[in-house]
Short mmCIF file of C-alpha atoms and ligand atoms in Angstrom, two decimals:
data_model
loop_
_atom_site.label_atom_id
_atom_site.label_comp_id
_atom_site.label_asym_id
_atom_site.label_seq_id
_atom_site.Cartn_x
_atom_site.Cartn_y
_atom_site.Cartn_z
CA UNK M 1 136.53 148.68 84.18
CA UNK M 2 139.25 147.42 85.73
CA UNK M 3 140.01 144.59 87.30
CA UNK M 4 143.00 143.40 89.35
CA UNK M 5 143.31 139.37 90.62
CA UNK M 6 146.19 138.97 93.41
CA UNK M 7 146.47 135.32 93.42
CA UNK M 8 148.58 132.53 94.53
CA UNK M 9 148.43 130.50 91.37
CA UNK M 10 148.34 132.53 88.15
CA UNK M 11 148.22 129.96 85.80
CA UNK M 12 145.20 128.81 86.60
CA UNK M 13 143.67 132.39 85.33
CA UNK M 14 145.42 132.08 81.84
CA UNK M 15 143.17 130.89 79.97
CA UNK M 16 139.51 132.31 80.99
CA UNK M 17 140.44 135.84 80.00
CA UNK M 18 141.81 135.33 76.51
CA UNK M 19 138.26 133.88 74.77
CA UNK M 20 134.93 135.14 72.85
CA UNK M 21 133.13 137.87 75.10
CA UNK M 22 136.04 138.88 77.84
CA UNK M 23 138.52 138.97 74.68
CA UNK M 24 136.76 141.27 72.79
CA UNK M 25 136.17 143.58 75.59
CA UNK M 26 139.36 143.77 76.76
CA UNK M 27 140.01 144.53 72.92
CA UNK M 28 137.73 147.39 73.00
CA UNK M 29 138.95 148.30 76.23
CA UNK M 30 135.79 148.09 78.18
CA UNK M 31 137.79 145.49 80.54
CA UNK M 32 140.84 145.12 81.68
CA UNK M 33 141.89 142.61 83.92
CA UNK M 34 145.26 142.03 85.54
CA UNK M 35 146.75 138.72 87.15
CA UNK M 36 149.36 140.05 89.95
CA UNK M 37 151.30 136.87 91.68
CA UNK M 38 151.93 137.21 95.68
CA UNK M 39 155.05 135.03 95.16
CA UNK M 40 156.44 138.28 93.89
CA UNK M 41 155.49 139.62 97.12
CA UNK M 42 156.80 136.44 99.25
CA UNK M 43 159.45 136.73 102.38
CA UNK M 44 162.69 135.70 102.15
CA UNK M 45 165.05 133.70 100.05
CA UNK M 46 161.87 131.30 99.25
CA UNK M 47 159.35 133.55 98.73
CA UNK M 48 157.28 132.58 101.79
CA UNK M 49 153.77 133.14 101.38
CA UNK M 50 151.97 131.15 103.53
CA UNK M 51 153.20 129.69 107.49
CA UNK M 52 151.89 127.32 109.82
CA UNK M 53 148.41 128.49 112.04
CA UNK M 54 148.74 129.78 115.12
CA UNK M 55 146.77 127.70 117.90
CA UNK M 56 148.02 124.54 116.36
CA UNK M 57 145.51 122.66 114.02
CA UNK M 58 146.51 121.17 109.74
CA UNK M 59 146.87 123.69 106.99
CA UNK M 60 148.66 126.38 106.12
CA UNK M 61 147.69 130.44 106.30
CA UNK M 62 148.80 132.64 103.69
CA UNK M 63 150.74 135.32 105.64
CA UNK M 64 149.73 138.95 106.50
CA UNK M 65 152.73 140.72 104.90
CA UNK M 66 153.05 139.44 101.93
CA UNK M 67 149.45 140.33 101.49
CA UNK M 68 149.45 143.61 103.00
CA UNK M 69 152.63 144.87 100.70
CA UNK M 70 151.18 143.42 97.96
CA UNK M 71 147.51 145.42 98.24
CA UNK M 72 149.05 148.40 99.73
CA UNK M 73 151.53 148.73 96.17
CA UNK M 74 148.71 148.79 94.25
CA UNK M 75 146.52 150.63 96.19
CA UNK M 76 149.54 153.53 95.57
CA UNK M 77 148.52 153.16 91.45
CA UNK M 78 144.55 152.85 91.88
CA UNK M 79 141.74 153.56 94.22
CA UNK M 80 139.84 150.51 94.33
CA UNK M 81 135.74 150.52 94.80
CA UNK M 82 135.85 147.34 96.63
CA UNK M 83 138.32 144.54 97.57
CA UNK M 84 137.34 141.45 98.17
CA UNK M 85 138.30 138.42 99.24
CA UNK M 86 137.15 135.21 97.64
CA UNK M 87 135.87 132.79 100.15
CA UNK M 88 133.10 129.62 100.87
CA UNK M 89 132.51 131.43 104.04
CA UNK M 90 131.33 135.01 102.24
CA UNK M 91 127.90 136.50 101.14
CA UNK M 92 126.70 134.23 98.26
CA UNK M 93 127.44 135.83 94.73
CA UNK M 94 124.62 136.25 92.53
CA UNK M 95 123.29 138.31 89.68
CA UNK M 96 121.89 141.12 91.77
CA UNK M 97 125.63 140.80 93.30
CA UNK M 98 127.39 140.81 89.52
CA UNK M 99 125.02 143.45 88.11
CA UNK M 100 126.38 145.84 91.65
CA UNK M 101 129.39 144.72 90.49
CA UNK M 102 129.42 145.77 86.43
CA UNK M 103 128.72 149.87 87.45
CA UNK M 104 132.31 150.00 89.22
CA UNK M 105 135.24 151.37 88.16
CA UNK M 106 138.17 149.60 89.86
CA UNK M 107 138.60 146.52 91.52
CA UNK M 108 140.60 144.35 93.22
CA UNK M 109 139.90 140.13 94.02
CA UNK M 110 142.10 138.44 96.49
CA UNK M 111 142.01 134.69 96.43
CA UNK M 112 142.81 132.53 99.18
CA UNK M 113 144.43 129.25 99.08
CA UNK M 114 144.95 126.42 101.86
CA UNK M 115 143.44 127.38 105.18
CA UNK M 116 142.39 130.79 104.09
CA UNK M 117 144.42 134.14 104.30
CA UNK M 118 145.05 135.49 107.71
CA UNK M 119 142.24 137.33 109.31
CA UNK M 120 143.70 140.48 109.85
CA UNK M 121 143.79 141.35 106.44
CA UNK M 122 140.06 140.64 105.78
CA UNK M 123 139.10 142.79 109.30
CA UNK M 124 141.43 145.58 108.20
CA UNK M 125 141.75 145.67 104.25
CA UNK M 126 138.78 143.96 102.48
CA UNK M 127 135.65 145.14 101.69
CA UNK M 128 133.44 143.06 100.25
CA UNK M 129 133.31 138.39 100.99
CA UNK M 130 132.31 136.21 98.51
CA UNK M 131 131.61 132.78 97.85
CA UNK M 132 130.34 131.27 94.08
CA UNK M 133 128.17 128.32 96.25
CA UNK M 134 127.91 125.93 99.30
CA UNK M 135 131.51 123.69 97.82
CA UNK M 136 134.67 124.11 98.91
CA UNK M 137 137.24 124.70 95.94
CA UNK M 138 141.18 124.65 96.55
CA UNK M 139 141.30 128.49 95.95
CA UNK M 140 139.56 131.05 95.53
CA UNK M 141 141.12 131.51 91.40
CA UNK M 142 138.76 129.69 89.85
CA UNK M 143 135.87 131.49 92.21
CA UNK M 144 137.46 134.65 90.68
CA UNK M 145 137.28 133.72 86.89
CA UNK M 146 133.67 133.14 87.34
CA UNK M 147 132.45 136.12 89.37
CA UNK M 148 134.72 138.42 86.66
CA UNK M 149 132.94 136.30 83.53
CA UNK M 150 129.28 137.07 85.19
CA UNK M 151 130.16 140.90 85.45
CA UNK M 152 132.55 141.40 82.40
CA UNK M 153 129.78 140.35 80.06
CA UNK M 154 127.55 143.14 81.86
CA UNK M 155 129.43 146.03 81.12
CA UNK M 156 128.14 148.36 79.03
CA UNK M 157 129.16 147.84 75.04
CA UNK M 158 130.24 144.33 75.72
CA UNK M 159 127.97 141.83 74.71
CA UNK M 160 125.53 143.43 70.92
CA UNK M 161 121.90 142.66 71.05
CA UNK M 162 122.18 138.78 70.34
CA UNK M 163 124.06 138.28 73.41
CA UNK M 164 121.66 140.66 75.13
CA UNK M 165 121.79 140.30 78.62
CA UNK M 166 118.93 141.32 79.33
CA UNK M 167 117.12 137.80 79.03
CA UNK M 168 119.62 136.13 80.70
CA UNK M 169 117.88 133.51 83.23
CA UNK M 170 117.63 135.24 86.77
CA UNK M 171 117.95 138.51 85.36
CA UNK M 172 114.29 138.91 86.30
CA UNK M 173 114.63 136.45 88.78
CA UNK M 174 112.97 133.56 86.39
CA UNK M 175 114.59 130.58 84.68
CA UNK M 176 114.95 131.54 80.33
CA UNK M 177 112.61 129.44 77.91
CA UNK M 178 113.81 126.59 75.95
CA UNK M 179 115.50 127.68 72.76
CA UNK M 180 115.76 125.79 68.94
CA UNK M 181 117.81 126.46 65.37
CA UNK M 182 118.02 124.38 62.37
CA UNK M 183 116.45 121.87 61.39
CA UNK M 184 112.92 121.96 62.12
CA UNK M 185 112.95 118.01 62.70
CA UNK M 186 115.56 115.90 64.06
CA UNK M 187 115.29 112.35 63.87
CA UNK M 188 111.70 112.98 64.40
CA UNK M 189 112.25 115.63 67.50
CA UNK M 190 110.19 118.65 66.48
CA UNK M 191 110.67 122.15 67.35
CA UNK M 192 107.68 123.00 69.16
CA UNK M 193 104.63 124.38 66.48
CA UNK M 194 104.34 127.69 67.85
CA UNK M 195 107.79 128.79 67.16
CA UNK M 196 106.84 128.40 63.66
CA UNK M 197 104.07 130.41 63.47
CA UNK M 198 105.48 134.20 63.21
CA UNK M 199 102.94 135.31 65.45
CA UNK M 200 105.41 137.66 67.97
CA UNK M 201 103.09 138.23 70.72
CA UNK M 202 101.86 134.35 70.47
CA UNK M 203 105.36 133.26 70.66
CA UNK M 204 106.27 136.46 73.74
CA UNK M 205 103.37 134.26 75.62
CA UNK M 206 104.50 130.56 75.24
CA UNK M 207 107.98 132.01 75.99
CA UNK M 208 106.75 133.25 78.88
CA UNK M 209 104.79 130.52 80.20
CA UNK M 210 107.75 127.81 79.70
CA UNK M 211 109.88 130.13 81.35
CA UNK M 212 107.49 130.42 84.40
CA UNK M 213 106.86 126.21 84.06
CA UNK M 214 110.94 125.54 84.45
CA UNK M 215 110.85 127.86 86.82
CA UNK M 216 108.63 126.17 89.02
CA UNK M 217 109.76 123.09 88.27
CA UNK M 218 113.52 123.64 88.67
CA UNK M 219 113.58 126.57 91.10
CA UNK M 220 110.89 127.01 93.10
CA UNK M 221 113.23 129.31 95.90
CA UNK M 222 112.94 132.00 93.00
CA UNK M 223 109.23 132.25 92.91
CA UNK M 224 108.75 132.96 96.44
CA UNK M 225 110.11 136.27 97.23
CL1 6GU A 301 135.09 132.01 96.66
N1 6GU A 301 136.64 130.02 97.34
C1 6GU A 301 136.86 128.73 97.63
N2 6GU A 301 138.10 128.34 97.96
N3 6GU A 301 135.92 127.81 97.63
C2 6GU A 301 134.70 128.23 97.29
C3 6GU A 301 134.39 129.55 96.98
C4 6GU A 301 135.41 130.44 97.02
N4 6GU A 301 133.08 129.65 96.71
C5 6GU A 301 132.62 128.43 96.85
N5 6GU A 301 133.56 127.57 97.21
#
C-alpha cells in the first residue's frame, strides 16, 4: 500500500512513521508512505500557500492552485483509490472506516491548516472527509498520522500473531478484556485466579464476560446497534 500525505507542515509527520509496527512494514514493503510539502507547490517569490477569505471574516484559506498543481502532479505518477481531505467537519473515522481503508492500493491524505482549504478543491478533487473526533486540532497532520497508524497495522503481513489484530477492542464492536504478565503478585495486587488456572475455554469465558462488563460500563453506544 501506498500512501501519499500532502501537507503544510512536514515535520510534524517525521517521527510517527519511523517506529516499531509502521517501520517494519515499510521495511518489508507492505507500506509505503510519502510526506510531499505544498510549499514546494506555493505561488510566487514566497511560496504563497494560503490568502485571506473571501467574504471578509479571521483566518486564512489555503489556496486552490497550489493545491490543485500539487494533486494533479501526482495524480500523473499514481491513480489514487481515494483522496481525502482531513477535516473536524468529515464522516467520523473509525475501525469499520480503517479496516475499508487497509484493502486499498493507493492513497492520497490532504491536510488542512488554518481556516480549512478552499472548497473548490474538496467539491471537485476529494473523495472521501474525515475527522479523528468532535476537537478541533491546528491541522489536519496529526489527524493523518493516526488514521495511517490504525490502517498500516491492518495490512496484511504487518503485525505476526501476538500483535494479532484481530482482538483489537472494537474490532467486534466490544471493548478487549483486562490483560496481566509477571509477577503474579504485586505489592499484594493479584492477577485475577482464573488466569492461572490453564483451563482455555474457562479463561475464553471470563475473557469474554469482562470484555462485555467494560463494555457496558465504558461504552454503552457500542452495545446498542
Ligand atoms: Cl481531521 N483535522 C483537524 N484540523 N481537526 C480535527 C480533525 C481533523 N479531526 C478532529 N479534529
Amino acid at each position: 500500500m501506498e500512501i501519499d500525505v500532502l501537507c503544510a507542515v512536514p515535520g510534524l509527520l517525521e517521527g510517527p512513521f519511523s517506529h516499531s509496527i509502521l517501520e517494519r512494514a515499510s521495511k518489508r514493503n507492505l507500506l509505503h508512505v510519502q510526506v510531499i510539502d505544498l510549499r514546494e507547490y506555493g505561488l510566487g517569490k514566497h511560496h504563497q500557500i494560503d490568502d485571506y477569505q473571501y467574504g471578509g471574516g479571521a483566518g486564512m484559506v489555503m489556496m486552490v492552485e497550489p493545491l490543485y498543481n500539487a494533486i494533479t502532479e501526482l495524480q500523473s505518477d499514481r491513480a489514487y483509490d481515494e483522496i481525502i481531505f482531513m477535516t473536524p467537519d468529515g464522516l467520523p473515522f473509525t475501525q469499520a472506516k480503517a479496516n475499508q481503508l487497509s484493502l486499498k492500493g493507493q492513497i492520497l491524505i490532504i491536510c488542512g491548516h488554518y481556516k480549512g482549504i478552499d472548497e473548490r478543491i474538496r467539491e471537485h478533487l476529494v473523495t472521501l472527509e474525515l475527522s479523528i473526533g468532535d476537537y478541533v486540532l491546528s491541522g489536519g497532520e496529526l489527524a493523518a498520522a493516526v488514521v495511517i497508524d490504525a490502517v498500516g497495522r491492518l495490512i496484511p503481513g504487518v503485525l505476526n500473531d501476538e500483535t494479532s489484530a484481530l482482538f483489537d477492542s472494537f474490532q467486534d464492536g466490544i471493548l478487549a478484556p483486562p490483560v496481566y504478565t509477571r509477577p503474579a503478585e504485586f505489592k499484594g495486587w493479584k492477577v485475577p485466579d482464573i488466569l492461572m488456572t490453564g483451563n482455555e475455554a474457562a479463561i475464553d469465558a471470563w475473557r469474554e464476560e469482562q470484555a462485555e462488563k467494560r463494555t457496558r460500563e465504558r461504552r454503552p453506544d457500542l452495545l446498542r446497534d
